[in-house]
Coordinates of C-alpha atoms in Angstrom, one line a residue:
M1 CA -2.1 -17.8 8.3
A2 CA -5.4 -19.0 8.3
W3 CA -8.2 -18.1 4.8
V4 CA -11.4 -16.7 4.9
E5 CA -13.9 -16.5 2.1
V6 CA -15.6 -13.3 1.9
N7 CA -17.8 -12.1 -0.8
D8 CA -17.1 -14.9 -2.9
C9 CA -13.6 -15.3 -2.2
A10 CA -10.9 -17.2 -0.4
I11 CA -8.7 -14.9 1.3
R12 CA -5.8 -15.4 3.1
Y13 CA -4.8 -13.6 6.6
E14 CA -2.7 -13.3 9.2
F15 CA -4.0 -11.7 12.6
R16 CA -1.8 -11.2 15.5
Q17 CA -4.0 -9.7 18.4
G18 CA -2.6 -7.7 21.4
K19 CA -3.8 -4.6 23.1
G20 CA -4.7 -1.1 21.4
P21 CA -5.8 -0.3 18.1
V22 CA -5.7 -3.0 15.2
Y23 CA -3.4 -1.9 12.2
V24 CA -4.3 -2.8 8.9
L25 CA -2.0 -3.4 6.3
M26 CA -2.4 -3.0 2.8
H27 CA -0.4 -5.0 0.2
E28 CA 0.9 -3.1 -3.4
M29 CA 0.0 -4.5 -6.9
G30 CA 2.1 -7.4 -6.7
G31 CA 2.8 -8.1 -3.5
T32 CA 1.3 -9.9 -0.7
L33 CA 0.9 -10.1 3.2
E34 CA 4.5 -11.0 3.4
S35 CA 5.8 -7.5 1.7
W36 CA 4.8 -6.5 5.3
T37 CA 6.9 -9.0 7.5
E38 CA 10.0 -6.5 8.1
T39 CA 8.2 -3.7 9.0
V40 CA 5.8 -5.7 11.5
S41 CA 9.3 -6.4 13.3
Y42 CA 9.8 -2.9 14.1
F43 CA 6.4 -2.7 15.8
P44 CA 5.8 -3.6 19.5
E45 CA 5.3 -7.4 19.8
S46 CA 2.1 -6.6 21.9
A47 CA 0.6 -4.0 18.7
Q48 CA -2.5 -6.1 16.9
I49 CA -1.9 -6.1 13.2
L50 CA -4.2 -7.3 10.4
R51 CA -2.4 -8.2 7.5
Y52 CA -3.7 -10.0 4.2
D53 CA -3.2 -11.4 0.6
Q54 CA -5.6 -9.4 -1.4
R55 CA -7.7 -10.9 -4.0
G56 CA -6.1 -11.8 -6.2
F57 CA -2.5 -12.0 -4.4
G58 CA -0.9 -14.5 -2.3
L59 CA -3.0 -17.8 -1.8
S60 CA -5.8 -15.8 -1.6
E61 CA -7.8 -16.1 -4.7
K62 CA -7.2 -15.4 -8.0
I63 CA -9.2 -12.8 -10.3
V64 CA -11.0 -14.4 -13.7
G65 CA -12.1 -11.2 -15.5
D66 CA -12.0 -8.1 -14.5
V67 CA -12.2 -6.5 -10.9
S68 CA -13.9 -3.3 -9.5
I69 CA -12.1 -1.1 -6.5
D70 CA -16.0 -2.0 -4.6
Q71 CA -15.0 -5.0 -4.7
H72 CA -11.8 -4.6 -2.6
I73 CA -13.7 -2.7 -0.6
E74 CA -16.2 -4.7 -0.2
D75 CA -13.1 -7.9 0.6
L76 CA -11.5 -5.5 3.7
A77 CA -15.5 -4.7 5.6
A78 CA -16.3 -7.8 5.5
L79 CA -13.2 -9.3 6.5
L80 CA -13.2 -7.1 9.8
D81 CA -17.0 -8.0 9.9
K82 CA -16.0 -12.2 10.0
L83 CA -12.9 -11.3 12.4
E84 CA -15.1 -9.4 15.1
I85 CA -13.2 -5.4 14.5
H86 CA -15.9 -3.6 15.6
E87 CA -13.4 -0.2 16.7
P88 CA -11.8 2.4 15.0
I89 CA -8.4 0.8 12.6
V90 CA -5.6 1.7 11.8
L91 CA -5.3 1.5 8.0
A92 CA -2.2 2.0 6.2
G93 CA -1.6 1.0 2.1
V94 CA 1.3 1.3 -0.4
A95 CA 0.1 2.9 -3.6
V96 CA -3.0 0.0 -4.9
G97 CA -3.4 -1.1 -1.5
A98 CA -3.3 2.7 -0.4
G99 CA -6.0 3.2 -3.0
I100 CA -8.2 0.7 -1.3
A101 CA -7.5 2.1 1.4
I102 CA -8.7 6.0 0.5
G103 CA -12.0 3.8 -1.2
F104 CA -12.8 2.6 2.2
A105 CA -12.6 5.0 4.5
A106 CA -14.4 7.6 2.6
R107 CA -17.2 4.8 2.3
Y108 CA -17.1 4.0 6.3
P109 CA -15.2 6.7 7.8
K110 CA -15.7 6.0 11.3
R111 CA -14.0 2.5 11.0
V112 CA -11.2 4.0 10.5
S113 CA -9.4 6.3 13.0
H114 CA -6.5 7.1 11.2
L115 CA -5.5 6.4 6.6
V116 CA -1.2 6.8 6.4
A117 CA -1.8 6.5 2.4
F118 CA 2.3 5.1 1.0
A119 CA 2.9 6.4 -2.5
P120 CA -0.9 6.3 -2.9
A121 CA -2.4 5.0 -6.5
C122 CA -5.7 6.9 -7.5
G123 CA -5.6 6.5 -10.3
I124 CA -4.0 7.3 -14.3
A125 CA -3.6 10.4 -15.7
A126 CA -6.2 10.9 -18.6
E127 CA -3.8 10.9 -21.2
K128 CA -2.1 7.4 -20.7
R129 CA -4.8 5.2 -20.6
D130 CA -5.5 3.9 -23.7
N131 CA -1.7 2.0 -23.2
A132 CA -2.3 1.4 -19.6
M133 CA -5.2 -0.9 -20.4
L134 CA -3.1 -2.1 -24.0
K135 CA -0.2 -2.4 -20.7
A136 CA -3.0 -4.3 -18.6
S137 CA -3.6 -6.9 -21.6
E138 CA -0.3 -7.7 -22.6
I139 CA 0.6 -8.8 -19.2
A140 CA -2.3 -10.9 -18.8
L141 CA -1.6 -12.6 -22.1
K142 CA 2.3 -12.7 -21.8
G143 CA 2.8 -12.7 -18.6
I144 CA 4.6 -10.6 -15.6
R145 CA 8.4 -11.3 -17.4
A146 CA 7.0 -9.9 -20.2
E147 CA 5.4 -7.2 -19.9
G148 CA 4.9 -6.6 -16.3
Q149 CA 9.5 -6.2 -15.3
A150 CA 9.3 -2.7 -16.0
I151 CA 7.6 -1.6 -14.8
F152 CA 8.6 -3.5 -11.5
D153 CA 12.4 -1.9 -12.8
L154 CA 11.1 1.3 -12.3
A155 CA 9.2 1.9 -9.1
F156 CA 12.5 -0.7 -7.3
P157 CA 16.1 1.4 -8.9
E158 CA 19.0 0.7 -8.2
S159 CA 19.7 3.4 -6.0
L160 CA 17.6 2.1 -3.6
Q161 CA 18.7 -2.1 -3.9
T162 CA 20.9 -1.2 -0.5
D163 CA 20.4 -4.6 -0.2
K164 CA 20.5 -7.1 -2.8
Q165 CA 19.1 -10.4 -1.1
K166 CA 16.3 -8.6 0.1
Y167 CA 15.8 -6.8 -3.1
H168 CA 16.0 -10.1 -5.3
D169 CA 13.7 -11.7 -2.4
Y170 CA 10.8 -9.5 -3.4
R171 CA 11.6 -9.1 -7.8
C172 CA 11.2 -12.9 -7.7
A173 CA 8.1 -12.6 -5.3
W174 CA 6.5 -10.6 -7.7
L175 CA 7.0 -11.8 -10.5
A176 CA 5.3 -15.0 -9.4
S177 CA 2.3 -13.6 -9.2
D178 CA -0.2 -14.6 -11.3
A179 CA -0.6 -13.2 -14.5
R180 CA -4.0 -12.3 -14.7
S181 CA -4.4 -11.4 -11.8
L182 CA -1.8 -8.4 -12.0
G183 CA -3.4 -7.2 -15.0
A184 CA -6.6 -7.2 -13.8
I185 CA -5.6 -5.1 -10.8
Y186 CA -3.9 -2.6 -13.7
K187 CA -6.9 -2.0 -15.2
M188 CA -8.6 -1.5 -12.3
L189 CA -5.5 0.9 -11.6
A190 CA -6.6 2.3 -15.7
G191 CA -9.7 2.9 -14.6
L192 CA -10.0 4.9 -11.3
D193 CA -10.4 8.3 -10.6
L194 CA -10.5 8.3 -6.6
S195 CA -11.5 12.5 -6.6
E196 CA -14.8 12.3 -4.4
A197 CA -13.5 10.1 -2.7
L198 CA -10.5 11.8 -1.5
A199 CA -12.3 14.7 -0.6
K200 CA -15.1 12.9 1.6
L201 CA -11.6 12.1 3.3
S202 CA -12.2 12.9 7.3
G203 CA -9.8 12.4 10.8
K204 CA -6.3 12.4 10.7
V205 CA -5.0 10.9 7.3
V206 CA -1.9 11.2 5.9
F207 CA -0.1 11.3 2.5
I208 CA 3.6 10.1 1.9
G209 CA 5.1 9.8 -1.0
G210 CA 8.7 9.0 -1.8
E211 CA 11.9 11.1 -3.4
F212 CA 12.6 8.6 -5.8
D213 CA 9.4 6.9 -6.5
V214 CA 8.9 7.1 -10.6
L215 CA 5.4 5.4 -10.6
R216 CA 3.7 8.1 -7.9
P217 CA 6.6 10.9 -7.9
P218 CA 6.6 13.5 -5.4
A219 CA 4.3 16.3 -7.8
E220 CA 1.8 13.6 -8.2
I221 CA 1.6 13.0 -4.8
T222 CA 1.3 16.9 -4.3
R223 CA -1.1 17.0 -7.0
L224 CA -3.6 14.5 -4.8
S225 CA -3.1 15.8 -1.3
G226 CA -4.9 19.5 -3.1
L227 CA -8.1 17.0 -4.0
C228 CA -8.0 15.7 -0.2
P229 CA -8.2 18.8 2.3
A230 CA -7.3 16.6 5.6
A231 CA -4.8 15.8 4.1
E232 CA -1.3 16.3 6.0
T233 CA 1.2 15.5 3.1
L234 CA 5.3 14.4 3.0
I235 CA 7.8 14.1 0.5
I236 CA 10.2 11.2 1.7
P237 CA 14.0 9.8 0.9
S238 CA 12.3 6.7 -0.2
G239 CA 10.9 4.6 -3.3
H240 CA 7.7 3.3 -4.3
F241 CA 7.7 0.1 -2.4
M242 CA 8.0 2.6 1.1
Q243 CA 7.6 -0.4 3.3
V244 CA 9.5 -2.4 2.0
N245 CA 12.3 0.4 0.5
S246 CA 11.8 1.9 4.8
P247 CA 10.4 -0.6 7.3
K248 CA 12.0 1.4 10.0
Y249 CA 10.5 4.6 8.8
V250 CA 6.9 3.1 8.2
A251 CA 7.0 1.2 11.4
N252 CA 8.2 3.9 13.7
M253 CA 5.2 6.4 11.3
L254 CA 2.5 4.0 11.7
F255 CA 3.4 3.6 15.8
G256 CA 4.2 7.3 15.9
L257 CA 0.7 8.4 15.0
V258 CA -1.0 6.3 17.3
H259 CA 1.0 6.9 19.9
D260 CA 2.9 9.7 20.6
K261 CA 0.2 12.3 19.0
K262 CA 2.3 14.4 16.9
S263 CA 1.9 15.4 13.7
A264 CA 3.3 13.1 10.6
H265 CA 5.9 16.0 9.7
Q266 CA 7.1 16.2 13.8
I267 CA 7.6 12.0 13.6
S268 CA 9.4 12.1 10.3
E269 CA 11.9 15.0 10.4
E270 CA 12.7 13.2 14.3
F271 CA 13.5 10.1 12.1
L272 CA 15.5 11.4 10.0
S273 CA 17.0 13.4 12.0
H274 CA 19.7 10.0 13.3
E275 CA 22.4 9.0 10.7
E276 CA 21.7 5.9 12.1
N277 CA 18.4 5.9 10.3
R278 CA 19.0 6.9 6.6
F279 CA 21.6 4.1 4.3
G280 CA 23.0 3.9 0.8
A281 CA 24.9 6.8 -1.5
V282 CA 21.1 8.2 -2.0
R283 CA 20.5 9.1 1.9
H284 CA 17.4 6.6 1.9
A285 CA 15.2 6.5 4.7
T286 CA 16.3 2.5 6.3

C-alpha cells in the first residue's frame, strides 16, 4: 500500500505491476480498495491491477463539505499520471465507482480500452431527489449506523448472505465508513445526471446488473443502457455489491473481455453454465 497527494487530497492505493493492460478497479460508496481483494485473488498473478481508496473512504483523506464527480474523475486522472500509466486502461467500477468510471471514460476516451460498469449509479430519479438530499444530511449528522444501515440492508439481502463471515466483515467495514464523507457522496449522487456521459461512451462498454439488486434493479440497468448505444448489457444472478457477492464471476468477466476476445454474453453464459459457479438457495454467481 502507498499514498499519493492528488488534487489536494491524500489517496491510498495499491498498484500491482506485471504484464499486460492495467486493470483499474473502482469501489462502491462506503467501500475501500479491500472491497476488491477476493476478486483480485482470481486474477493471474501477472495481471497489472490498480485499486485505491476513493476520496472520502478507507484511508484516503476524508471529505469536508460538498464533493463533485468531477473531483473524483480528476483524482483518477491525476493518479494515473503520477504512476505514469499512459496506456489505455481496463476500467471497472461498482455502483458509485461505476458512475465515476463512466464519467472518466466519457471525458478521457483515449485512456480507456474497456469499461465495465457493475450496478452503475448514475443519479437518482427526479421525484426521489428531495428525499435523497434529506437522507444525505441525516447520514452526515446522525451517523451511518443510525441513518445509513437501511441502505446497506437493502443492498445485501439475506438471500446473498451465503458466507456469513464475509457478510459480517463487509457490513462492519461499511458501518465504519466516515459518515460525513458518505453523506457527501450520497448528496453528490442525488444531484447526479450522467445522461450526456453515457451517450458519449464508445469502444468496449459493458453494463452488468444484478438480478437481486434492489438499489439498482434490472429495469434501471436496462434504462441506462438505452442511453448508451455502445453498451452491451447483462443481468446476472448477483446483487448490488457484485465484486463481493460474485468475485469469481467479476474476475472471470474482466480478464475474459481482454484475453478471450469473446462477447460479455458469451463469457457470462459459459461461466454460469457450470454448477460449481453457482451457490446458495437462489443460485447466485460465485
